[in-house]
PDB file of C-alpha atoms in Angstrom:
ATOM      1  CA  UNK J   1      -5.528   2.437 -23.342  1.00  0.00           C
ATOM      2  CA  UNK J   2      -5.048  -1.198 -22.315  1.00  0.00           C
ATOM      3  CA  UNK J   3      -4.585  -2.364 -18.664  1.00  0.00           C
ATOM      4  CA  UNK J   4      -2.350  -4.695 -17.151  1.00  0.00           C
ATOM      5  CA  UNK J   5      -2.902  -6.573 -13.772  1.00  0.00           C
ATOM      6  CA  UNK J   6      -0.271  -8.664 -12.104  1.00  0.00           C
ATOM      7  CA  UNK J   7      -0.416 -10.210  -8.625  1.00  0.00           C
ATOM      8  CA  UNK J   8       2.885 -10.760  -6.687  1.00  0.00           C
ATOM      9  CA  UNK J   9       3.979 -12.285  -3.515  1.00  0.00           C
ATOM     10  CA  UNK J  10       6.747 -10.159  -1.776  1.00  0.00           C
ATOM     11  CA  UNK J  11       8.520 -11.393   1.217  1.00  0.00           C
ATOM     12  CA  UNK J  12      11.661  -9.446   2.867  1.00  0.00           C
ATOM     13  CA  UNK J  13      13.280 -10.158   5.889  1.00  0.00           C
ATOM     14  CA  UNK J  14      16.535  -7.900   6.884  1.00  0.00           C
ATOM     15  CA  UNK J  15      18.994  -7.623   5.669  1.00  0.00           C
ATOM     16  CA  UNK J  16      18.741  -8.059   2.000  1.00  0.00           C
ATOM     17  CA  UNK J  17      16.713 -11.217   1.769  1.00  0.00           C
ATOM     18  CA  UNK J  18      14.216 -11.268  -0.631  1.00  0.00           C
ATOM     19  CA  UNK J  19      11.251 -13.917  -2.141  1.00  0.00           C
ATOM     20  CA  UNK J  20       9.047 -12.428  -4.721  1.00  0.00           C
ATOM     21  CA  UNK J  21       6.844 -14.324  -7.274  1.00  0.00           C
ATOM     22  CA  UNK J  22       4.415 -14.157  -9.618  1.00  0.00           C
ATOM     23  CA  UNK J  23       2.869 -16.449 -12.523  1.00  0.00           C
ATOM     24  CA  UNK J  24       5.925 -15.851 -14.658  1.00  0.00           C
ATOM     25  CA  UNK J  25       9.035 -16.179 -12.253  1.00  0.00           C
ATOM     26  CA  UNK J  26      10.286 -16.394  -8.836  1.00  0.00           C
ATOM     27  CA  UNK J  27      13.190 -14.357  -7.703  1.00  0.00           C
ATOM     28  CA  UNK J  28      15.146 -15.115  -4.338  1.00  0.00           C
ATOM     29  CA  UNK J  29      17.686 -13.770  -2.616  1.00  0.00           C
ATOM     30  CA  UNK J  30      19.624 -14.986   0.738  1.00  0.00           C
ATOM     31  CA  UNK J  31      21.811 -11.695   0.551  1.00  0.00           C
ATOM     32  CA  UNK J  32      25.017 -13.419  -0.959  1.00  0.00           C
ATOM     33  CA  UNK J  33      23.097 -15.223  -3.621  1.00  0.00           C
ATOM     34  CA  UNK J  34      20.221 -14.332  -6.086  1.00  0.00           C
ATOM     35  CA  UNK J  35      18.317 -16.917  -8.182  1.00  0.00           C
ATOM     36  CA  UNK J  36      16.069 -15.742 -10.764  1.00  0.00           C
ATOM     37  CA  UNK J  37      13.704 -18.497 -12.036  1.00  0.00           C
ATOM     38  CA  UNK J  38      11.764 -18.214 -15.374  1.00  0.00           C
ATOM     39  CA  UNK J  39       9.016 -20.633 -15.022  1.00  0.00           C
ATOM     40  CA  UNK J  40       7.620 -20.118 -18.580  1.00  0.00           C
ATOM     41  CA  UNK J  41      11.179 -21.373 -19.752  1.00  0.00           C
ATOM     42  CA  UNK J  42      12.154 -23.458 -17.002  1.00  0.00           C
ATOM     43  CA  UNK J  43      15.512 -21.383 -16.825  1.00  0.00           C
ATOM     44  CA  UNK J  44      17.160 -20.282 -13.644  1.00  0.00           C
ATOM     45  CA  UNK J  45      19.805 -17.578 -13.498  1.00  0.00           C
ATOM     46  CA  UNK J  46      22.018 -17.417 -10.289  1.00  0.00           C
ATOM     47  CA  UNK J  47      23.939 -14.400  -9.567  1.00  0.00           C
ATOM     48  CA  UNK J  48      26.590 -14.533  -6.977  1.00  0.00           C
ATOM     49  CA  UNK J  49      27.557 -11.314  -5.092  1.00  0.00           C
ATOM     50  CA  UNK J  50      28.730  -9.924  -1.876  1.00  0.00           C
ATOM     51  CA  UNK J  51      25.856  -8.113  -0.996  1.00  0.00           C
ATOM     52  CA  UNK J  52      27.291  -7.469   2.599  1.00  0.00           C
ATOM     53  CA  UNK J  53      29.768  -4.851   0.836  1.00  0.00           C
ATOM     54  CA  UNK J  54      26.737  -2.712   0.155  1.00  0.00           C
ATOM     55  CA  UNK J  55      23.963  -0.968   1.862  1.00  0.00           C
ATOM     56  CA  UNK J  56      21.446  -3.127   2.856  1.00  0.00           C
ATOM     57  CA  UNK J  57      18.240  -2.675   0.966  1.00  0.00           C
ATOM     58  CA  UNK J  58      15.459  -0.474   2.802  1.00  0.00           C
ATOM     59  CA  UNK J  59      11.948  -1.220   2.392  1.00  0.00           C
ATOM     60  CA  UNK J  60      11.123   2.049   4.726  1.00  0.00           C
ATOM     61  CA  UNK J  61       7.537   2.802   3.739  1.00  0.00           C
ATOM     62  CA  UNK J  62       7.918   6.016   5.868  1.00  0.00           C
ATOM     63  CA  UNK J  63      10.079   7.467   2.791  1.00  0.00           C
ATOM     64  CA  UNK J  64       7.158   6.883   0.818  1.00  0.00           C
ATOM     65  CA  UNK J  65       5.422   9.455   3.142  1.00  0.00           C
ATOM     66  CA  UNK J  66       8.062  11.583   3.850  1.00  0.00           C
ATOM     67  CA  UNK J  67       8.235  11.817  -0.147  1.00  0.00           C
ATOM     68  CA  UNK J  68       4.228  12.535  -0.216  1.00  0.00           C
ATOM     69  CA  UNK J  69       4.432  15.210   2.320  1.00  0.00           C
ATOM     70  CA  UNK J  70       7.381  17.164   0.757  1.00  0.00           C
ATOM     71  CA  UNK J  71       5.941  17.042  -2.662  1.00  0.00           C
ATOM     72  CA  UNK J  72       2.144  17.424  -2.297  1.00  0.00           C
ATOM     73  CA  UNK J  73      -0.239  19.106  -0.387  1.00  0.00           C
ATOM     74  CA  UNK J  74      -1.831  16.197   1.834  1.00  0.00           C
ATOM     75  CA  UNK J  75      -5.109  15.968   3.395  1.00  0.00           C
ATOM     76  CA  UNK J  76      -5.880  13.127   5.604  1.00  0.00           C
ATOM     77  CA  UNK J  77      -9.845  11.567   4.948  1.00  0.00           C
ATOM     78  CA  UNK J  78     -11.204   8.893   6.711  1.00  0.00           C
ATOM     79  CA  UNK J  79     -11.416   5.278   5.635  1.00  0.00           C
ATOM     80  CA  UNK J  80     -13.695   4.006   2.989  1.00  0.00           C
ATOM     81  CA  UNK J  81     -16.039   1.233   2.918  1.00  0.00           C
ATOM     82  CA  UNK J  82     -14.482  -0.846   0.509  1.00  0.00           C
ATOM     83  CA  UNK J  83     -10.931  -0.795   3.152  1.00  0.00           C
ATOM     84  CA  UNK J  84     -12.626  -0.759   6.296  1.00  0.00           C
ATOM     85  CA  UNK J  85     -13.179   1.941   9.233  1.00  0.00           C
ATOM     86  CA  UNK J  86      -9.730   1.365  10.668  1.00  0.00           C
ATOM     87  CA  UNK J  87      -7.679   3.010   7.764  1.00  0.00           C
ATOM     88  CA  UNK J  88      -6.623   6.504   6.987  1.00  0.00           C
ATOM     89  CA  UNK J  89      -6.421   8.002   3.178  1.00  0.00           C
ATOM     90  CA  UNK J  90      -4.036  10.618   2.580  1.00  0.00           C
ATOM     91  CA  UNK J  91      -4.920  12.201  -0.771  1.00  0.00           C
ATOM     92  CA  UNK J  92      -2.498  14.488  -2.269  1.00  0.00           C
ATOM     93  CA  UNK J  93      -2.151  16.634  -5.229  1.00  0.00           C
ATOM     94  CA  UNK J  94       0.975  17.619  -6.399  1.00  0.00           C
ATOM     95  CA  UNK J  95       2.170  21.209  -5.524  1.00  0.00           C
ATOM     96  CA  UNK J  96       3.067  23.245  -8.480  1.00  0.00           C
ATOM     97  CA  UNK J  97       2.068  22.143 -12.101  1.00  0.00           C
ATOM     98  CA  UNK J  98       3.001  18.673 -12.139  1.00  0.00           C
ATOM     99  CA  UNK J  99      -0.696  17.827 -12.859  1.00  0.00           C
ATOM    100  CA  UNK J 100       0.011  14.186 -11.122  1.00  0.00           C
ATOM    101  CA  UNK J 101      -2.352  12.774  -8.338  1.00  0.00           C
ATOM    102  CA  UNK J 102      -1.454  10.245  -5.714  1.00  0.00           C
ATOM    103  CA  UNK J 103      -3.807   8.492  -3.328  1.00  0.00           C
ATOM    104  CA  UNK J 104      -3.011   6.314  -0.251  1.00  0.00           C
ATOM    105  CA  UNK J 105      -4.700   4.292   2.012  1.00  0.00           C
ATOM    106  CA  UNK J 106      -2.663   3.844   4.945  1.00  0.00           C
ATOM    107  CA  UNK J 107      -3.094   1.230   7.869  1.00  0.00           C
ATOM    108  CA  UNK J 108      -3.887   2.720  11.079  1.00  0.00           C
ATOM    109  CA  UNK J 109      -2.352   0.464  13.308  1.00  0.00           C
ATOM    110  CA  UNK J 110       1.197   0.137  11.505  1.00  0.00           C
ATOM    111  CA  UNK J 111       1.010   3.229   8.946  1.00  0.00           C
ATOM    112  CA  UNK J 112       1.958   0.815   5.948  1.00  0.00           C
ATOM    113  CA  UNK J 113       0.287   1.417   2.805  1.00  0.00           C
ATOM    114  CA  UNK J 114      -2.301  -0.935   1.816  1.00  0.00           C
ATOM    115  CA  UNK J 115      -3.476   0.902  -1.571  1.00  0.00           C
ATOM    116  CA  UNK J 116      -2.049   3.492  -3.829  1.00  0.00           C
ATOM    117  CA  UNK J 117      -3.291   5.380  -6.531  1.00  0.00           C
ATOM    118  CA  UNK J 118      -1.228   7.204  -9.014  1.00  0.00           C
ATOM    119  CA  UNK J 119      -2.074   9.379 -11.984  1.00  0.00           C
ATOM    120  CA  UNK J 120       0.368  10.917 -14.296  1.00  0.00           C
ATOM    121  CA  UNK J 121      -1.637  12.741 -17.110  1.00  0.00           C
ATOM    122  CA  UNK J 122      -3.519   9.847 -19.006  1.00  0.00           C
ATOM    123  CA  UNK J 123      -1.787   7.050 -17.218  1.00  0.00           C
ATOM    124  CA  UNK J 124      -2.624   5.246 -13.969  1.00  0.00           C
ATOM    125  CA  UNK J 125      -1.322   2.853 -11.898  1.00  0.00           C
ATOM    126  CA  UNK J 126      -2.960   1.218  -8.541  1.00  0.00           C
ATOM    127  CA  UNK J 127      -1.138  -1.063  -6.174  1.00  0.00           C
ATOM    128  CA  UNK J 128      -3.171  -3.051  -3.411  1.00  0.00           C
ATOM    129  CA  UNK J 129      -1.013  -4.904  -0.614  1.00  0.00           C
ATOM    130  CA  UNK J 130      -3.387  -7.874   0.556  1.00  0.00           C
ATOM    131  CA  UNK J 131      -2.398 -10.351   3.250  1.00  0.00           C
ATOM    132  CA  UNK J 132      -0.140  -8.304   4.664  1.00  0.00           C
ATOM    133  CA  UNK J 133       1.734  -9.523   7.676  1.00  0.00           C
ATOM    134  CA  UNK J 134       4.743  -8.169   9.823  1.00  0.00           C
ATOM    135  CA  UNK J 135       7.438 -10.149  11.469  1.00  0.00           C
ATOM    136  CA  UNK J 136       6.025 -13.578  11.216  1.00  0.00           C
ATOM    137  CA  UNK J 137       9.491 -15.024  11.808  1.00  0.00           C
ATOM    138  CA  UNK J 138      10.355 -16.473   8.690  1.00  0.00           C
ATOM    139  CA  UNK J 139      13.195 -19.158   8.611  1.00  0.00           C
ATOM    140  CA  UNK J 140      16.573 -17.924   6.898  1.00  0.00           C
ATOM    141  CA  UNK J 141      16.286 -21.402   4.965  1.00  0.00           C
ATOM    142  CA  UNK J 142      13.173 -19.991   3.193  1.00  0.00           C
ATOM    143  CA  UNK J 143      15.456 -17.505   1.225  1.00  0.00           C
ATOM    144  CA  UNK J 144      17.166 -20.292  -0.396  1.00  0.00           C
ATOM    145  CA  UNK J 145      16.343 -21.802  -3.907  1.00  0.00           C
ATOM    146  CA  UNK J 146      16.421 -25.149  -5.354  1.00  0.00           C
ATOM    147  CA  UNK J 147      15.969 -25.098  -9.078  1.00  0.00           C
ATOM    148  CA  UNK J 148      13.069 -27.520 -10.244  1.00  0.00           C
ATOM    149  CA  UNK J 149      14.398 -30.712 -11.717  1.00  0.00           C
ATOM    150  CA  UNK J 150      15.310 -30.196 -15.295  1.00  0.00           C
ATOM    151  CA  UNK J 151      15.597 -26.516 -15.273  1.00  0.00           C
ATOM    152  CA  UNK J 152      18.381 -25.001 -17.014  1.00  0.00           C
ATOM    153  CA  UNK J 153      20.668 -23.294 -14.927  1.00  0.00           C
ATOM    154  CA  UNK J 154      23.101 -20.535 -15.653  1.00  0.00           C
ATOM    155  CA  UNK J 155      25.335 -18.503 -13.528  1.00  0.00           C
ATOM    156  CA  UNK J 156      26.807 -14.977 -13.691  1.00  0.00           C
ATOM    157  CA  UNK J 157      29.390 -14.454 -11.253  1.00  0.00           C
ATOM    158  CA  UNK J 158      29.694 -10.560 -11.847  1.00  0.00           C
ATOM    159  CA  UNK J 159      28.957  -8.158  -9.322  1.00  0.00           C
ATOM    160  CA  UNK J 160      24.870  -7.985  -9.218  1.00  0.00           C
ATOM    161  CA  UNK J 161      24.922  -5.350  -6.536  1.00  0.00           C
ATOM    162  CA  UNK J 162      22.548  -3.022  -8.820  1.00  0.00           C
ATOM    163  CA  UNK J 163      20.175  -6.150  -9.629  1.00  0.00           C
ATOM    164  CA  UNK J 164      17.736  -5.763  -6.699  1.00  0.00           C
TER     165      UNK J 164
END
């Protein structure tokens, strides 16, 4: 089985302001307009929608931990050398016969996940968060996107409420 690795920068600000970037694309939303920039093809899609009419995006990591507690028998283990002494590692095995395994390393101070490992039969997925910052005071102007010079720009005025 092959492997895939991707590095994303992800920035979120309440409510519904998002910036995410990887080698191939940038997605930015100011809450009412979302820009999706395809770096490879130099194309921008602009999605206009009234995001204020829908429930704000919730990035509540306590929901991930709550889900683990409901679906798994959780053991709280000590931090590992590769992640330092300030971390806790809940290791869980699925209740019943699901056969799935989830491991999550959690920052001890803020209880945010810093690494997750999922195994579903033969499939494995690892997620690692680096350079995590909280309440950094990012200005709202950061969530506005100006298309690069020469980029092809398309617009979609349809309701984009299901996109994010």
